[in-house]
């Protein structure tokens, strides 16, 4: 009898022991190979698709508007203009509007900036074809066509007409629409952080031969977080270079 009990006890110990060993082996075998397998087979991150959205449709967030590429039609009016809930230079004015997607991004960006005591204001957003006509004609009348073309877009050629572009300034209005804005805390913050919210500084320093415009550290353009981040990470400064467009220093005529 004693022998039988001893034998059963031995069998139980053996069974439990082998189950335990099998379990631990099973555990280690199932965990490690998967890590190995994944590290081998996770594909390299796919290349950024620069043709995901149209570059010519005026309602596309990737539309390229410059001196060689007017809006088509030139009288385009965005369908979803709204007033962003941010400090506005001229509350209620038509030019304080942006397309909904850009307005939301600006609200988030200005709120994030305010948390760091950077107080930004929208100086100018959407400009209609007729407003741009007035603006441009005013420049031509006072300063001549050459100066006008360097400082203001011709009607139908302004990125502001897309509702995706905005001029930004400090609430203090320090360096309002002047290049010294780049040296203000607000201008520095904007240059360093706007891409996180989908905006780029559209007319960078020394970019006139490509963009057709002098340095405008205050002029931002919404292209979405993915594209703005891609440009930032690859140090691409202009939309023309990013999307493979030829330089547009001048109008065709
Ligand atoms: Zn502007």
CSV table of C-alpha atoms and ligand atoms in Angstrom, one decimal:
chain,number,residue,atom,x,y,z
A,1,UNK,CA,0.0,0.0,0.0
A,2,UNK,CA,2.8,2.4,1.0
A,3,UNK,CA,4.5,1.7,-2.3
A,4,UNK,CA,1.3,2.4,-4.2
A,5,UNK,CA,0.8,5.8,-2.4
A,6,UNK,CA,4.4,6.7,-3.0
A,7,UNK,CA,4.1,5.8,-6.7
A,8,UNK,CA,0.9,7.9,-7.1
A,9,UNK,CA,2.6,10.8,-5.3
A,10,UNK,CA,5.6,10.5,-7.6
A,11,UNK,CA,3.3,10.4,-10.6
A,12,UNK,CA,1.4,13.5,-9.5
A,13,UNK,CA,4.7,15.4,-8.9
A,14,UNK,CA,6.0,14.3,-12.3
A,15,UNK,CA,2.8,15.4,-14.0
A,16,UNK,CA,2.6,18.8,-12.3
A,17,UNK,CA,6.3,19.3,-12.9
A,18,UNK,CA,6.1,18.5,-16.6
A,19,UNK,CA,3.0,20.7,-17.0
A,20,UNK,CA,4.9,23.6,-15.3
A,21,UNK,CA,7.9,23.1,-17.5
A,22,UNK,CA,5.8,22.8,-20.6
A,23,UNK,CA,4.0,26.0,-19.6
A,24,UNK,CA,7.1,28.0,-19.0
A,25,UNK,CA,8.6,26.8,-22.2
A,26,UNK,CA,5.5,27.5,-24.1
A,27,UNK,CA,5.5,31.0,-22.6
A,28,UNK,CA,9.0,31.8,-23.6
A,29,UNK,CA,8.6,30.3,-27.0
A,30,UNK,CA,5.4,32.2,-27.8
A,31,UNK,CA,6.7,35.5,-26.6
A,32,UNK,CA,10.2,35.8,-28.1
A,33,UNK,CA,9.6,34.6,-31.7
A,34,UNK,CA,6.8,37.1,-32.2
A,35,UNK,CA,9.0,40.0,-31.2
A,36,UNK,CA,11.7,38.6,-33.6
A,37,UNK,CA,9.1,38.1,-36.3
A,38,UNK,CA,7.7,41.6,-36.0
A,39,UNK,CA,11.1,43.3,-36.0
A,40,UNK,CA,11.9,41.5,-39.2
A,41,UNK,CA,8.6,42.1,-41.0
A,42,UNK,CA,7.4,45.5,-39.9
A,43,UNK,CA,7.6,47.4,-43.3
A,44,UNK,CA,9.5,50.7,-43.6
A,45,UNK,CA,7.2,53.6,-43.2
A,46,UNK,CA,5.4,54.2,-46.5
A,47,UNK,CA,6.6,57.3,-48.5
A,48,UNK,CA,4.4,60.4,-48.0
A,49,UNK,CA,1.8,60.5,-50.8
A,50,UNK,CA,2.1,64.1,-52.2
A,51,UNK,CA,-0.8,63.4,-54.6
A,52,UNK,CA,-3.4,62.5,-52.0
A,53,UNK,CA,-5.2,65.7,-52.6
A,54,UNK,CA,-5.5,67.9,-55.6
A,55,UNK,CA,-3.0,70.8,-56.1
A,56,UNK,CA,-5.3,72.6,-58.6
A,57,UNK,CA,-8.8,72.3,-57.1
A,58,UNK,CA,-9.3,75.6,-55.2
A,59,UNK,CA,-11.2,73.8,-52.4
A,60,UNK,CA,-8.3,71.3,-51.8
A,61,UNK,CA,-6.2,72.0,-48.7
A,62,UNK,CA,-3.2,71.3,-51.0
A,63,UNK,CA,-4.0,73.8,-53.7
A,64,UNK,CA,-0.9,75.6,-55.0
A,65,UNK,CA,-1.7,79.2,-55.6
A,66,UNK,CA,1.1,81.5,-56.9
A,67,UNK,CA,2.0,83.9,-59.7
A,68,UNK,CA,2.0,81.0,-62.2
A,69,UNK,CA,-1.1,79.3,-60.8
A,70,UNK,CA,-4.2,81.5,-60.3
A,71,UNK,CA,-7.3,80.1,-58.6
A,72,UNK,CA,-9.6,78.4,-61.1
A,73,UNK,CA,-12.1,79.9,-61.3
A,74,UNK,CA,-10.5,83.2,-60.4
A,75,UNK,CA,-13.7,84.3,-58.6
A,76,UNK,CA,-13.7,81.2,-56.4
A,77,UNK,CA,-15.5,81.6,-53.0
A,78,UNK,CA,-15.0,78.9,-50.3
A,79,UNK,CA,-18.3,77.2,-49.2
A,80,UNK,CA,-17.5,76.9,-45.5
A,81,UNK,CA,-16.1,80.2,-44.3
A,82,UNK,CA,-16.4,80.8,-40.5
A,83,UNK,CA,-15.1,83.3,-38.0
A,84,UNK,CA,-12.5,81.6,-35.8
A,85,UNK,CA,-12.9,82.0,-32.1
A,86,UNK,CA,-9.6,83.8,-31.6
A,87,UNK,CA,-8.7,87.5,-31.1
A,88,UNK,CA,-9.6,89.3,-34.3
A,89,UNK,CA,-8.0,92.5,-35.7
A,90,UNK,CA,-11.4,93.7,-37.1
A,91,UNK,CA,-14.2,91.7,-35.5
A,92,UNK,CA,-17.1,91.0,-37.8
A,93,UNK,CA,-15.2,92.0,-41.0
A,94,UNK,CA,-15.4,89.6,-44.0
A,95,UNK,CA,-11.6,89.2,-43.9
A,96,UNK,CA,-11.7,87.7,-40.4
A,97,UNK,CA,-13.1,84.5,-41.8
A,98,UNK,CA,-11.3,81.2,-42.7
A,99,UNK,CA,-12.4,77.8,-44.0
A,100,UNK,CA,-13.7,75.7,-41.2
A,101,UNK,CA,-10.8,73.3,-41.1
A,102,UNK,CA,-8.2,76.2,-40.9
A,103,UNK,CA,-10.3,78.1,-38.3
A,104,UNK,CA,-10.4,75.0,-36.0
A,105,UNK,CA,-6.6,74.5,-36.4
A,106,UNK,CA,-6.0,78.2,-35.6
A,107,UNK,CA,-8.2,78.1,-32.5
A,108,UNK,CA,-6.1,75.1,-31.2
A,109,UNK,CA,-2.9,76.8,-32.1
A,110,UNK,CA,-3.7,80.1,-30.5
A,111,UNK,CA,-5.0,78.4,-27.4
A,112,UNK,CA,-1.7,76.4,-27.1
A,113,UNK,CA,0.3,79.6,-27.6
A,114,UNK,CA,-1.7,81.5,-25.0
A,115,UNK,CA,-0.8,78.8,-22.4
A,116,UNK,CA,2.8,79.9,-23.0
A,117,UNK,CA,1.9,83.6,-22.7
A,118,UNK,CA,2.1,84.0,-26.5
A,119,UNK,CA,-0.9,86.0,-27.4
A,120,UNK,CA,-1.7,85.9,-31.1
A,121,UNK,CA,-4.3,87.7,-33.2
A,122,UNK,CA,-5.7,87.1,-36.7
A,123,UNK,CA,-4.8,90.2,-38.8
A,124,UNK,CA,-6.3,89.1,-42.1
A,125,UNK,CA,-7.8,85.8,-43.3
A,126,UNK,CA,-10.1,85.3,-46.3
A,127,UNK,CA,-10.0,87.9,-49.0
A,128,UNK,CA,-12.6,87.9,-51.7
A,129,UNK,CA,-11.8,88.4,-55.4
A,130,UNK,CA,-13.4,91.9,-55.3
A,131,UNK,CA,-11.6,92.9,-52.1
A,132,UNK,CA,-8.2,91.7,-53.5
A,133,UNK,CA,-9.0,93.8,-56.6
A,134,UNK,CA,-9.4,96.9,-54.4
A,135,UNK,CA,-6.3,96.1,-52.5
A,136,UNK,CA,-4.1,95.5,-55.5
A,137,UNK,CA,-5.4,98.5,-57.5
A,138,UNK,CA,-4.7,100.6,-54.4
A,139,UNK,CA,-1.0,99.5,-54.4
A,140,UNK,CA,-0.7,100.0,-58.1
A,141,UNK,CA,-2.1,103.5,-57.8
A,142,UNK,CA,0.2,104.6,-55.0
A,143,UNK,CA,3.4,102.6,-55.7
A,144,UNK,CA,3.3,101.4,-59.2
A,145,UNK,CA,2.8,97.9,-60.7
A,146,UNK,CA,6.3,96.5,-59.9
A,147,UNK,CA,6.1,97.3,-56.2
A,148,UNK,CA,2.4,96.2,-56.1
A,149,UNK,CA,3.3,92.8,-57.6
A,150,UNK,CA,6.0,92.3,-55.0
A,151,UNK,CA,3.8,93.2,-52.1
A,152,UNK,CA,0.3,92.2,-53.0
A,153,UNK,CA,-1.2,89.4,-55.1
A,154,UNK,CA,-3.2,90.2,-58.2
A,155,UNK,CA,-6.9,89.4,-57.8
A,156,UNK,CA,-7.4,85.6,-58.5
A,157,UNK,CA,-3.8,84.9,-57.5
A,158,UNK,CA,-4.0,85.5,-53.7
A,159,UNK,CA,-3.7,82.6,-51.4
A,160,UNK,CA,-5.9,84.5,-49.0
A,161,UNK,CA,-8.8,83.9,-51.4
A,162,UNK,CA,-8.7,80.1,-50.6
A,163,UNK,CA,-9.7,80.8,-47.0
A,164,UNK,CA,-6.7,78.6,-46.0
A,165,UNK,CA,-4.2,81.5,-45.5
A,166,UNK,CA,-3.9,84.0,-42.7
A,167,UNK,CA,-1.8,86.9,-41.6
A,168,UNK,CA,-1.0,86.6,-37.9
A,169,UNK,CA,0.2,89.3,-35.4
A,170,UNK,CA,0.8,89.7,-31.7
A,171,UNK,CA,-2.3,91.0,-29.8
A,172,UNK,CA,0.0,93.9,-28.9
A,173,UNK,CA,0.2,94.7,-32.7
A,174,UNK,CA,4.0,94.9,-32.3
A,175,UNK,CA,5.7,94.5,-35.8
A,176,UNK,CA,2.2,94.2,-37.4
A,177,UNK,CA,2.7,92.7,-40.9
A,178,UNK,CA,6.4,93.7,-40.8
A,179,UNK,CA,9.5,91.5,-41.2
A,180,UNK,CA,10.5,92.3,-37.6
A,181,UNK,CA,7.6,90.1,-36.5
A,182,UNK,CA,10.0,87.2,-37.0
A,183,UNK,CA,12.1,88.4,-34.1
A,184,UNK,CA,9.2,88.9,-31.6
A,185,UNK,CA,8.4,86.1,-29.1
A,186,UNK,CA,5.1,85.6,-31.1
A,187,UNK,CA,6.9,85.3,-34.4
A,188,UNK,CA,9.5,82.9,-33.1
A,189,UNK,CA,6.7,80.7,-31.5
A,190,UNK,CA,4.8,80.7,-34.7
A,191,UNK,CA,7.8,79.7,-36.8
A,192,UNK,CA,8.6,76.8,-34.4
A,193,UNK,CA,5.2,75.5,-33.7
A,194,UNK,CA,2.7,76.2,-36.5
A,195,UNK,CA,3.5,73.0,-38.3
A,196,UNK,CA,2.1,71.0,-35.4
A,197,UNK,CA,-1.3,72.5,-36.2
A,198,UNK,CA,-1.1,72.1,-40.0
A,199,UNK,CA,0.3,75.5,-40.9
A,200,UNK,CA,3.5,76.6,-42.8
A,201,UNK,CA,5.2,79.9,-43.1
A,202,UNK,CA,4.3,80.2,-46.7
A,203,UNK,CA,6.8,82.9,-47.8
A,204,UNK,CA,10.1,82.1,-46.1
A,205,UNK,CA,13.3,84.2,-46.0
A,206,UNK,CA,15.2,84.2,-49.3
A,207,UNK,CA,12.4,82.4,-51.0
A,208,UNK,CA,11.3,85.1,-53.4
A,209,UNK,CA,12.9,83.5,-56.4
A,210,UNK,CA,10.6,80.5,-55.8
A,211,UNK,CA,7.5,81.9,-54.2
A,212,UNK,CA,7.4,85.3,-55.9
A,213,UNK,CA,7.1,87.0,-52.5
A,214,UNK,CA,9.4,88.6,-50.0
A,215,UNK,CA,9.8,87.1,-46.6
A,216,UNK,CA,6.4,87.2,-44.8
A,217,UNK,CA,6.9,85.6,-41.3
A,218,UNK,CA,3.3,86.6,-40.5
A,219,UNK,CA,1.7,84.8,-43.4
A,220,UNK,CA,0.7,81.2,-42.6
A,221,UNK,CA,-1.1,78.7,-44.9
A,222,UNK,CA,-3.0,75.6,-43.7
A,223,UNK,CA,-2.1,72.3,-45.5
A,224,UNK,CA,-2.9,69.9,-42.7
A,225,UNK,CA,-0.8,68.4,-39.9
A,226,UNK,CA,0.6,65.5,-41.9
A,227,UNK,CA,1.9,67.6,-44.8
A,228,UNK,CA,3.2,70.4,-42.6
A,229,UNK,CA,5.0,67.9,-40.4
A,230,UNK,CA,6.5,66.2,-43.5
A,231,UNK,CA,7.8,69.6,-44.8
A,232,UNK,CA,9.2,70.5,-41.3
A,233,UNK,CA,11.0,67.2,-40.8
A,234,UNK,CA,12.5,67.3,-44.3
A,235,UNK,CA,13.4,71.0,-44.1
A,236,UNK,CA,11.4,71.8,-47.2
A,237,UNK,CA,10.6,75.5,-47.0
A,238,UNK,CA,8.3,76.1,-49.9
A,239,UNK,CA,5.1,74.5,-51.1
A,240,UNK,CA,6.4,74.7,-54.7
A,241,UNK,CA,9.5,72.6,-53.8
A,242,UNK,CA,7.4,70.2,-51.7
A,243,UNK,CA,4.9,69.4,-54.4
A,244,UNK,CA,7.4,69.6,-57.3
A,245,UNK,CA,6.1,72.8,-58.8
A,246,UNK,CA,8.4,75.1,-60.8
A,247,UNK,CA,9.5,78.4,-59.3
A,248,UNK,CA,7.0,81.2,-59.7
A,249,UNK,CA,8.9,84.4,-59.2
A,250,UNK,CA,6.8,86.4,-61.8
A,251,UNK,CA,3.5,86.6,-63.4
A,252,UNK,CA,3.3,85.1,-66.9
A,253,UNK,CA,2.4,88.6,-68.3
B,1,LIG,ZN1,-0.9,87.2,-46.2
